[in-house]
Short mmCIF file of N, CA and C in Angstrom, two decimals:
data_model
loop_
_atom_site.label_atom_id
_atom_site.label_comp_id
_atom_site.label_asym_id
_atom_site.label_seq_id
_atom_site.Cartn_x
_atom_site.Cartn_y
_atom_site.Cartn_z
N UNK A 1017 7.52 -0.65 -7.38
CA UNK A 1017 7.90 -2.02 -7.67
C UNK A 1017 9.42 -2.13 -7.59
N UNK A 1018 9.88 -3.12 -6.87
CA UNK A 1018 11.32 -3.33 -6.72
C UNK A 1018 11.68 -4.77 -7.08
N UNK A 1019 12.92 -4.98 -7.44
CA UNK A 1019 13.37 -6.34 -7.74
C UNK A 1019 13.31 -7.21 -6.49
N UNK A 1020 13.49 -6.60 -5.34
CA UNK A 1020 13.41 -7.35 -4.07
C UNK A 1020 11.99 -7.90 -3.86
N UNK A 1021 10.97 -7.08 -4.11
CA UNK A 1021 9.58 -7.53 -3.99
C UNK A 1021 9.30 -8.65 -4.99
N UNK A 1022 9.78 -8.50 -6.22
CA UNK A 1022 9.55 -9.52 -7.24
C UNK A 1022 10.21 -10.84 -6.83
N UNK A 1023 11.48 -10.77 -6.40
CA UNK A 1023 12.16 -12.00 -6.02
C UNK A 1023 11.48 -12.66 -4.82
N UNK A 1024 11.05 -11.86 -3.85
CA UNK A 1024 10.35 -12.40 -2.68
C UNK A 1024 9.07 -13.13 -3.13
N UNK A 1025 8.38 -12.56 -4.11
CA UNK A 1025 7.17 -13.20 -4.63
C UNK A 1025 7.51 -14.53 -5.31
N UNK A 1026 8.60 -14.57 -6.08
CA UNK A 1026 9.03 -15.81 -6.72
C UNK A 1026 9.34 -16.86 -5.66
N UNK A 1027 10.04 -16.47 -4.61
CA UNK A 1027 10.41 -17.39 -3.53
C UNK A 1027 9.17 -17.97 -2.86
N UNK A 1028 8.11 -17.18 -2.74
CA UNK A 1028 6.88 -17.63 -2.08
C UNK A 1028 6.08 -18.62 -2.92
N UNK A 1029 6.36 -18.70 -4.21
CA UNK A 1029 5.65 -19.61 -5.11
C UNK A 1029 6.46 -20.90 -5.25
N UNK A 1030 5.92 -21.87 -5.99
CA UNK A 1030 6.68 -23.10 -6.25
C UNK A 1030 6.41 -23.67 -7.63
N UNK A 1031 5.58 -23.00 -8.44
CA UNK A 1031 5.24 -23.50 -9.77
C UNK A 1031 5.55 -22.44 -10.81
N UNK A 1032 6.10 -22.88 -11.94
CA UNK A 1032 6.39 -21.98 -13.05
C UNK A 1032 6.22 -22.73 -14.37
N UNK A 1033 6.13 -21.98 -15.44
CA UNK A 1033 6.15 -22.55 -16.78
C UNK A 1033 7.49 -22.16 -17.40
N UNK A 1034 8.24 -23.17 -17.84
CA UNK A 1034 9.54 -22.95 -18.46
C UNK A 1034 9.38 -23.22 -19.96
N UNK A 1035 9.80 -22.26 -20.78
CA UNK A 1035 9.71 -22.40 -22.23
C UNK A 1035 11.12 -22.41 -22.81
N UNK A 1036 11.28 -23.17 -23.87
CA UNK A 1036 12.59 -23.30 -24.50
C UNK A 1036 12.36 -23.69 -25.96
N UNK A 1037 13.44 -23.77 -26.72
CA UNK A 1037 13.38 -24.16 -28.12
C UNK A 1037 14.22 -25.41 -28.29
N UNK A 1038 13.70 -26.39 -29.02
CA UNK A 1038 14.45 -27.61 -29.27
C UNK A 1038 15.58 -27.31 -30.26
N UNK A 1039 16.55 -28.21 -30.38
CA UNK A 1039 17.61 -28.00 -31.38
C UNK A 1039 17.09 -27.84 -32.80
N UNK A 1040 15.89 -28.37 -33.09
CA UNK A 1040 15.28 -28.21 -34.41
C UNK A 1040 14.48 -26.92 -34.53
N UNK A 1041 14.48 -26.09 -33.48
CA UNK A 1041 13.78 -24.81 -33.53
C UNK A 1041 12.32 -24.87 -33.15
N UNK A 1042 11.86 -25.99 -32.60
CA UNK A 1042 10.47 -26.12 -32.20
C UNK A 1042 10.27 -25.59 -30.79
N UNK A 1043 9.26 -24.74 -30.56
CA UNK A 1043 9.01 -24.22 -29.22
C UNK A 1043 8.37 -25.27 -28.33
N UNK A 1044 8.75 -25.26 -27.07
CA UNK A 1044 8.19 -26.17 -26.08
C UNK A 1044 8.01 -25.40 -24.77
N UNK A 1045 7.08 -25.84 -23.95
CA UNK A 1045 6.96 -25.30 -22.59
C UNK A 1045 6.48 -26.42 -21.68
N UNK A 1046 6.89 -26.30 -20.42
CA UNK A 1046 6.55 -27.32 -19.43
C UNK A 1046 6.28 -26.66 -18.09
N UNK A 1047 5.29 -27.15 -17.39
CA UNK A 1047 5.07 -26.73 -16.02
C UNK A 1047 6.07 -27.44 -15.13
N UNK A 1048 6.65 -26.71 -14.19
CA UNK A 1048 7.65 -27.29 -13.29
C UNK A 1048 7.41 -26.84 -11.86
N UNK A 1049 7.83 -27.67 -10.92
CA UNK A 1049 7.87 -27.30 -9.51
C UNK A 1049 9.31 -26.92 -9.24
N UNK A 1050 9.52 -25.80 -8.54
CA UNK A 1050 10.88 -25.34 -8.31
C UNK A 1050 11.12 -25.00 -6.85
N UNK A 1051 12.39 -24.95 -6.53
CA UNK A 1051 12.88 -24.42 -5.26
C UNK A 1051 13.81 -23.27 -5.62
N UNK A 1052 14.15 -22.46 -4.66
CA UNK A 1052 14.98 -21.29 -4.96
C UNK A 1052 16.31 -21.34 -4.21
N UNK A 1053 17.27 -20.65 -4.79
CA UNK A 1053 18.55 -20.37 -4.16
C UNK A 1053 18.62 -18.86 -3.99
N UNK A 1054 19.80 -18.33 -3.71
CA UNK A 1054 19.91 -16.89 -3.50
C UNK A 1054 19.49 -16.05 -4.71
N UNK A 1055 19.80 -16.52 -5.92
CA UNK A 1055 19.48 -15.77 -7.14
C UNK A 1055 19.10 -16.69 -8.29
N UNK A 1056 18.64 -17.91 -7.97
CA UNK A 1056 18.30 -18.85 -9.02
C UNK A 1056 17.17 -19.77 -8.59
N UNK A 1057 16.63 -20.46 -9.58
CA UNK A 1057 15.61 -21.48 -9.35
C UNK A 1057 16.25 -22.83 -9.63
N UNK A 1058 15.79 -23.86 -8.93
CA UNK A 1058 16.25 -25.23 -9.17
C UNK A 1058 15.04 -26.09 -9.47
N UNK A 1059 15.16 -26.93 -10.52
CA UNK A 1059 14.09 -27.83 -10.93
C UNK A 1059 14.69 -29.22 -11.10
N UNK A 1060 14.02 -30.23 -10.58
CA UNK A 1060 14.44 -31.61 -10.80
C UNK A 1060 13.77 -32.12 -12.06
N UNK A 1061 14.58 -32.65 -13.00
CA UNK A 1061 14.03 -33.15 -14.26
C UNK A 1061 14.53 -34.57 -14.50
N UNK A 1062 13.71 -35.35 -15.17
CA UNK A 1062 14.10 -36.72 -15.52
C UNK A 1062 15.28 -36.66 -16.49
N UNK A 1063 16.22 -37.58 -16.36
CA UNK A 1063 17.41 -37.55 -17.22
C UNK A 1063 17.10 -37.64 -18.71
N UNK A 1064 15.99 -38.30 -19.06
CA UNK A 1064 15.63 -38.46 -20.46
C UNK A 1064 14.50 -37.52 -20.90
N UNK A 1065 14.19 -36.51 -20.08
CA UNK A 1065 13.11 -35.56 -20.43
C UNK A 1065 13.55 -34.61 -21.52
N UNK A 1066 12.58 -34.01 -22.20
CA UNK A 1066 12.90 -33.01 -23.23
C UNK A 1066 13.67 -31.85 -22.63
N UNK A 1067 13.32 -31.47 -21.40
CA UNK A 1067 14.05 -30.36 -20.77
C UNK A 1067 15.52 -30.72 -20.61
N UNK A 1068 15.80 -31.90 -20.11
CA UNK A 1068 17.20 -32.32 -19.90
C UNK A 1068 17.95 -32.46 -21.21
N UNK A 1069 17.26 -32.89 -22.25
CA UNK A 1069 17.92 -33.14 -23.52
C UNK A 1069 18.02 -31.90 -24.42
N UNK A 1070 17.03 -31.02 -24.37
CA UNK A 1070 16.98 -29.91 -25.33
C UNK A 1070 17.50 -28.59 -24.80
N UNK A 1071 17.33 -28.30 -23.52
CA UNK A 1071 17.76 -27.00 -22.99
C UNK A 1071 19.27 -26.78 -23.15
N UNK A 1072 20.11 -27.81 -22.97
CA UNK A 1072 21.55 -27.55 -23.13
C UNK A 1072 21.97 -27.05 -24.52
N UNK A 1073 21.13 -27.27 -25.54
CA UNK A 1073 21.48 -26.83 -26.90
C UNK A 1073 21.64 -25.32 -26.98
N UNK A 1074 20.84 -24.56 -26.19
CA UNK A 1074 20.92 -23.10 -26.25
C UNK A 1074 21.23 -22.46 -24.90
N UNK A 1075 20.99 -23.20 -23.82
CA UNK A 1075 21.15 -22.68 -22.45
C UNK A 1075 20.25 -21.49 -22.15
N UNK A 1076 19.21 -21.29 -22.95
CA UNK A 1076 18.31 -20.17 -22.75
C UNK A 1076 16.88 -20.67 -22.54
N UNK A 1077 16.19 -20.05 -21.58
CA UNK A 1077 14.79 -20.37 -21.33
C UNK A 1077 14.04 -19.07 -21.04
N UNK A 1078 12.73 -19.17 -21.15
CA UNK A 1078 11.84 -18.10 -20.68
C UNK A 1078 11.00 -18.72 -19.58
N UNK A 1079 10.75 -17.96 -18.54
CA UNK A 1079 10.03 -18.48 -17.37
C UNK A 1079 8.86 -17.55 -17.04
N UNK A 1080 7.72 -18.14 -16.74
CA UNK A 1080 6.58 -17.38 -16.24
C UNK A 1080 6.11 -18.03 -14.95
N UNK A 1081 6.04 -17.22 -13.91
CA UNK A 1081 5.57 -17.66 -12.60
C UNK A 1081 4.17 -17.07 -12.39
N UNK A 1082 3.12 -17.91 -12.39
CA UNK A 1082 1.79 -17.39 -12.07
C UNK A 1082 1.66 -17.20 -10.56
N UNK A 1083 1.01 -16.11 -10.17
CA UNK A 1083 0.84 -15.79 -8.75
C UNK A 1083 -0.66 -15.68 -8.50
N UNK A 1084 -1.19 -16.67 -7.79
CA UNK A 1084 -2.64 -16.69 -7.53
C UNK A 1084 -3.06 -15.47 -6.73
N UNK A 1085 -4.16 -14.89 -7.14
CA UNK A 1085 -4.70 -13.70 -6.48
C UNK A 1085 -6.16 -13.92 -6.14
N UNK A 1086 -6.67 -13.15 -5.23
CA UNK A 1086 -8.10 -13.11 -4.99
C UNK A 1086 -8.60 -13.85 -3.78
N UNK A 1087 -7.79 -14.73 -3.19
CA UNK A 1087 -8.24 -15.43 -1.99
C UNK A 1087 -9.59 -16.09 -2.20
N UNK A 1088 -10.52 -15.86 -1.27
CA UNK A 1088 -11.85 -16.45 -1.37
C UNK A 1088 -12.63 -15.94 -2.57
N UNK A 1089 -12.38 -14.70 -2.99
CA UNK A 1089 -13.07 -14.16 -4.17
C UNK A 1089 -12.84 -15.02 -5.40
N UNK A 1090 -11.65 -15.61 -5.51
CA UNK A 1090 -11.34 -16.40 -6.70
C UNK A 1090 -12.18 -17.67 -6.79
N UNK A 1091 -12.83 -18.06 -5.69
CA UNK A 1091 -13.75 -19.20 -5.73
C UNK A 1091 -15.07 -18.84 -6.41
N UNK A 1092 -15.39 -17.57 -6.45
CA UNK A 1092 -16.67 -17.13 -7.01
C UNK A 1092 -16.54 -16.36 -8.31
N UNK A 1093 -15.39 -15.76 -8.56
CA UNK A 1093 -15.18 -14.94 -9.75
C UNK A 1093 -13.91 -15.40 -10.47
N UNK A 1094 -13.92 -15.34 -11.79
CA UNK A 1094 -12.72 -15.74 -12.54
C UNK A 1094 -11.64 -14.65 -12.45
N UNK A 1095 -10.75 -14.79 -11.51
CA UNK A 1095 -9.69 -13.82 -11.32
C UNK A 1095 -8.39 -14.42 -11.87
N UNK A 1096 -7.85 -13.82 -12.93
CA UNK A 1096 -6.62 -14.39 -13.49
C UNK A 1096 -5.45 -14.17 -12.53
N UNK A 1097 -4.45 -15.04 -12.61
CA UNK A 1097 -3.29 -14.84 -11.73
C UNK A 1097 -2.47 -13.65 -12.18
N UNK A 1098 -1.74 -13.08 -11.25
CA UNK A 1098 -0.70 -12.12 -11.61
C UNK A 1098 0.44 -12.96 -12.17
N UNK A 1099 1.38 -12.33 -12.86
CA UNK A 1099 2.49 -13.09 -13.44
C UNK A 1099 3.81 -12.35 -13.30
N UNK A 1100 4.87 -13.15 -13.26
CA UNK A 1100 6.24 -12.65 -13.32
C UNK A 1100 6.91 -13.44 -14.43
N UNK A 1101 7.44 -12.76 -15.42
CA UNK A 1101 8.10 -13.42 -16.54
C UNK A 1101 9.52 -12.90 -16.67
N UNK A 1102 10.41 -13.77 -17.14
CA UNK A 1102 11.79 -13.34 -17.34
C UNK A 1102 12.53 -14.33 -18.25
N UNK A 1103 13.61 -13.84 -18.83
CA UNK A 1103 14.54 -14.68 -19.58
C UNK A 1103 15.59 -15.17 -18.60
N UNK A 1104 16.19 -16.32 -18.92
CA UNK A 1104 17.19 -16.87 -18.01
C UNK A 1104 18.19 -17.72 -18.77
N UNK A 1105 19.34 -17.83 -18.17
CA UNK A 1105 20.34 -18.80 -18.59
C UNK A 1105 20.05 -20.06 -17.79
N UNK A 1106 20.15 -21.22 -18.45
CA UNK A 1106 19.83 -22.47 -17.78
C UNK A 1106 20.99 -23.46 -17.91
N UNK A 1107 21.25 -24.13 -16.82
CA UNK A 1107 22.29 -25.15 -16.79
C UNK A 1107 21.63 -26.45 -16.36
N UNK A 1108 21.83 -27.51 -17.14
CA UNK A 1108 21.31 -28.83 -16.77
C UNK A 1108 22.50 -29.62 -16.22
N UNK A 1109 22.50 -29.82 -14.91
CA UNK A 1109 23.59 -30.51 -14.24
C UNK A 1109 23.45 -32.02 -14.36
N UNK A 1110 24.57 -32.75 -14.52
CA UNK A 1110 24.51 -34.21 -14.56
C UNK A 1110 23.98 -34.79 -13.25
N UNK A 1111 23.48 -36.00 -13.33
CA UNK A 1111 22.95 -36.70 -12.15
C UNK A 1111 24.02 -36.76 -11.06
N UNK A 1112 23.61 -36.40 -9.84
CA UNK A 1112 24.47 -36.55 -8.68
C UNK A 1112 25.54 -35.49 -8.48
N UNK A 1113 25.60 -34.48 -9.35
CA UNK A 1113 26.66 -33.47 -9.21
C UNK A 1113 26.24 -32.26 -8.39
N UNK A 1114 24.96 -32.15 -8.10
CA UNK A 1114 24.47 -31.01 -7.33
C UNK A 1114 23.87 -31.51 -6.03
N UNK A 1115 24.40 -31.09 -4.88
CA UNK A 1115 23.81 -31.48 -3.59
C UNK A 1115 22.56 -30.63 -3.33
N UNK A 1116 21.43 -31.08 -3.85
CA UNK A 1116 20.21 -30.28 -3.85
C UNK A 1116 19.83 -29.77 -2.47
N UNK A 1117 19.88 -30.60 -1.46
CA UNK A 1117 19.46 -30.18 -0.12
C UNK A 1117 20.24 -28.99 0.39
N UNK A 1118 21.51 -28.89 0.04
CA UNK A 1118 22.31 -27.76 0.50
C UNK A 1118 22.07 -26.51 -0.34
N UNK A 1119 21.58 -26.67 -1.58
CA UNK A 1119 21.32 -25.52 -2.43
C UNK A 1119 19.90 -24.99 -2.27
N UNK A 1120 18.94 -25.90 -2.21
CA UNK A 1120 17.54 -25.49 -2.15
C UNK A 1120 16.75 -26.46 -1.28
N UNK A 1121 16.57 -26.09 -0.03
CA UNK A 1121 15.80 -26.94 0.86
C UNK A 1121 14.35 -27.03 0.41
N UNK A 1122 13.85 -25.97 -0.28
CA UNK A 1122 12.46 -26.00 -0.78
C UNK A 1122 12.29 -27.10 -1.81
N UNK A 1123 13.24 -27.21 -2.77
CA UNK A 1123 13.13 -28.25 -3.79
C UNK A 1123 13.28 -29.62 -3.15
N UNK A 1124 14.23 -29.78 -2.25
CA UNK A 1124 14.43 -31.06 -1.57
C UNK A 1124 13.16 -31.48 -0.82
N UNK A 1125 12.42 -30.52 -0.29
CA UNK A 1125 11.19 -30.82 0.44
C UNK A 1125 10.04 -31.18 -0.51
N UNK A 1126 10.07 -30.65 -1.74
CA UNK A 1126 9.00 -30.88 -2.70
C UNK A 1126 9.13 -32.19 -3.47
N UNK A 1127 10.36 -32.66 -3.64
CA UNK A 1127 10.62 -33.83 -4.48
C UNK A 1127 11.02 -35.00 -3.58
N UNK A 1128 10.41 -36.18 -3.76
CA UNK A 1128 10.81 -37.33 -2.95
C UNK A 1128 12.31 -37.63 -3.11
N UNK A 1129 12.96 -38.01 -2.02
CA UNK A 1129 14.41 -38.24 -2.01
C UNK A 1129 14.83 -39.25 -3.07
N UNK A 1130 14.06 -40.33 -3.26
CA UNK A 1130 14.45 -41.34 -4.24
C UNK A 1130 14.42 -40.78 -5.66
N UNK A 1131 13.52 -39.83 -5.93
CA UNK A 1131 13.49 -39.21 -7.27
C UNK A 1131 14.66 -38.25 -7.43
N UNK A 1132 14.96 -37.49 -6.38
CA UNK A 1132 16.07 -36.53 -6.46
C UNK A 1132 17.38 -37.23 -6.77
N UNK A 1133 17.56 -38.41 -6.25
CA UNK A 1133 18.83 -39.12 -6.46
C UNK A 1133 18.97 -39.62 -7.90
N UNK A 1134 17.88 -39.68 -8.66
CA UNK A 1134 17.91 -40.18 -10.03
C UNK A 1134 17.67 -39.11 -11.07
N UNK A 1135 17.62 -37.85 -10.67
CA UNK A 1135 17.27 -36.80 -11.63
C UNK A 1135 18.46 -35.90 -11.95
N UNK A 1136 18.26 -35.08 -12.96
CA UNK A 1136 19.21 -34.03 -13.27
C UNK A 1136 18.62 -32.75 -12.70
N UNK A 1137 19.47 -31.84 -12.31
CA UNK A 1137 19.00 -30.56 -11.75
C UNK A 1137 19.16 -29.48 -12.80
N UNK A 1138 18.06 -28.80 -13.06
CA UNK A 1138 18.03 -27.65 -13.95
C UNK A 1138 18.17 -26.42 -13.09
N UNK A 1139 19.24 -25.67 -13.29
CA UNK A 1139 19.48 -24.42 -12.56
C UNK A 1139 19.13 -23.27 -13.50
N UNK A 1140 18.23 -22.42 -13.05
CA UNK A 1140 17.73 -21.31 -13.87
C UNK A 1140 18.19 -20.00 -13.24
N UNK A 1141 18.98 -19.22 -13.99
CA UNK A 1141 19.54 -17.97 -13.48
C UNK A 1141 18.90 -16.80 -14.25
N UNK A 1142 17.99 -16.05 -13.61
CA UNK A 1142 17.34 -14.94 -14.30
C UNK A 1142 18.35 -13.91 -14.81
N UNK A 1143 18.03 -13.34 -15.98
CA UNK A 1143 18.86 -12.29 -16.58
C UNK A 1143 17.97 -11.16 -17.09
N UNK A 1144 18.54 -9.97 -17.18
CA UNK A 1144 17.81 -8.85 -17.75
C UNK A 1144 16.80 -8.25 -16.80
N UNK A 1145 15.53 -8.30 -17.20
CA UNK A 1145 14.45 -7.69 -16.42
C UNK A 1145 13.38 -8.70 -16.06
N UNK A 1146 12.73 -8.46 -14.93
CA UNK A 1146 11.50 -9.14 -14.59
C UNK A 1146 10.37 -8.31 -15.20
N UNK A 1147 9.46 -8.95 -15.91
CA UNK A 1147 8.26 -8.29 -16.42
C UNK A 1147 7.10 -8.81 -15.58
N UNK A 1148 6.38 -7.91 -14.94
CA UNK A 1148 5.32 -8.34 -14.05
C UNK A 1148 3.98 -7.80 -14.51
N UNK A 1149 2.94 -8.51 -14.13
CA UNK A 1149 1.57 -8.05 -14.33
C UNK A 1149 0.80 -8.36 -13.06
N UNK A 1150 0.32 -7.32 -12.40
CA UNK A 1150 -0.53 -7.49 -11.22
C UNK A 1150 0.21 -7.68 -9.92
N UNK A 1151 1.52 -7.67 -9.93
CA UNK A 1151 2.29 -7.82 -8.69
C UNK A 1151 2.28 -6.47 -7.97
N UNK A 1152 1.83 -6.48 -6.71
CA UNK A 1152 1.78 -5.23 -5.95
C UNK A 1152 0.65 -4.31 -6.38
N UNK A 1153 -0.29 -4.83 -7.16
CA UNK A 1153 -1.41 -4.04 -7.67
C UNK A 1153 -2.70 -4.54 -7.04
N UNK A 1154 -3.54 -3.67 -6.49
CA UNK A 1154 -4.83 -4.12 -5.97
C UNK A 1154 -5.67 -4.77 -7.08
N UNK A 1155 -6.49 -5.75 -6.73
CA UNK A 1155 -7.29 -6.46 -7.73
C UNK A 1155 -8.10 -5.53 -8.61
N UNK A 1156 -8.70 -4.52 -8.04
CA UNK A 1156 -9.57 -3.63 -8.84
C UNK A 1156 -8.78 -2.84 -9.88
N UNK A 1157 -7.47 -2.70 -9.68
CA UNK A 1157 -6.65 -1.96 -10.65
C UNK A 1157 -6.04 -2.86 -11.71
N UNK A 1158 -6.19 -4.18 -11.55
CA UNK A 1158 -5.60 -5.10 -12.53
C UNK A 1158 -6.27 -5.00 -13.89
N UNK A 1159 -7.44 -4.39 -13.96
CA UNK A 1159 -8.09 -4.18 -15.26
C UNK A 1159 -7.36 -3.15 -16.10
N UNK A 1160 -6.56 -2.33 -15.46
CA UNK A 1160 -5.81 -1.28 -16.15
C UNK A 1160 -4.40 -1.79 -16.45
N UNK A 1161 -4.12 -2.15 -17.71
CA UNK A 1161 -2.79 -2.68 -18.03
C UNK A 1161 -1.64 -1.75 -17.66
N UNK A 1162 -1.83 -0.46 -17.81
CA UNK A 1162 -0.76 0.48 -17.47
C UNK A 1162 -0.44 0.45 -15.98
N UNK A 1163 -1.45 0.32 -15.16
CA UNK A 1163 -1.24 0.29 -13.71
C UNK A 1163 -0.74 -1.07 -13.23
N UNK A 1164 -0.97 -2.11 -14.03
CA UNK A 1164 -0.65 -3.47 -13.61
C UNK A 1164 0.71 -3.98 -14.05
N UNK A 1165 1.28 -3.34 -15.09
CA UNK A 1165 2.56 -3.81 -15.63
C UNK A 1165 3.74 -3.09 -14.99
N UNK A 1166 4.82 -3.84 -14.87
CA UNK A 1166 6.07 -3.22 -14.39
C UNK A 1166 7.24 -3.99 -14.98
N UNK A 1167 8.35 -3.30 -15.06
CA UNK A 1167 9.62 -3.90 -15.50
C UNK A 1167 10.68 -3.47 -14.51
N UNK A 1168 11.33 -4.44 -13.90
CA UNK A 1168 12.41 -4.12 -12.95
C UNK A 1168 13.61 -5.01 -13.26
N UNK A 1169 14.77 -4.51 -13.01
CA UNK A 1169 16.00 -5.25 -13.27
C UNK A 1169 16.11 -6.45 -12.35
N UNK A 1170 16.64 -7.53 -12.89
CA UNK A 1170 16.95 -8.70 -12.09
C UNK A 1170 18.11 -8.32 -11.16
N UNK A 1171 18.03 -8.64 -9.88
CA UNK A 1171 19.14 -8.30 -8.98
C UNK A 1171 20.40 -9.07 -9.37
N UNK A 1172 21.51 -8.43 -9.19
CA UNK A 1172 22.80 -9.08 -9.54
C UNK A 1172 23.45 -9.64 -8.32
#
């Protein structure tokens, strides 16, 4: 398992769950669609969303990227997704200060242009380690937690 393989897998996906804590200490999580940059994720958020309002209080988030596995088998058997989880520093940029198309063509393609022009951009910069489950592991070995888990450093 390498950080390059993990990052490539993140780039191939477009959905993640972002978790954070409100200024009052309440945990929250939200599903988001993201695009990628060289070493970060970009998410378009509504200016008045909880993410836009609460994440700046700590600038810290936890992210989990589910990775669908099983192909056609998953239509017949309950195959859980593989996952990539990590801690990150998060920056919520003011409206109009980030030229999204030049940073992440994937995000620009996923979000309608009229929405992008009215949103704030959440930039997520992974830190520490990627914790993975089932990445690079054959389906039959995913039942073995020891064989399915890995920890690799986030590339710098």
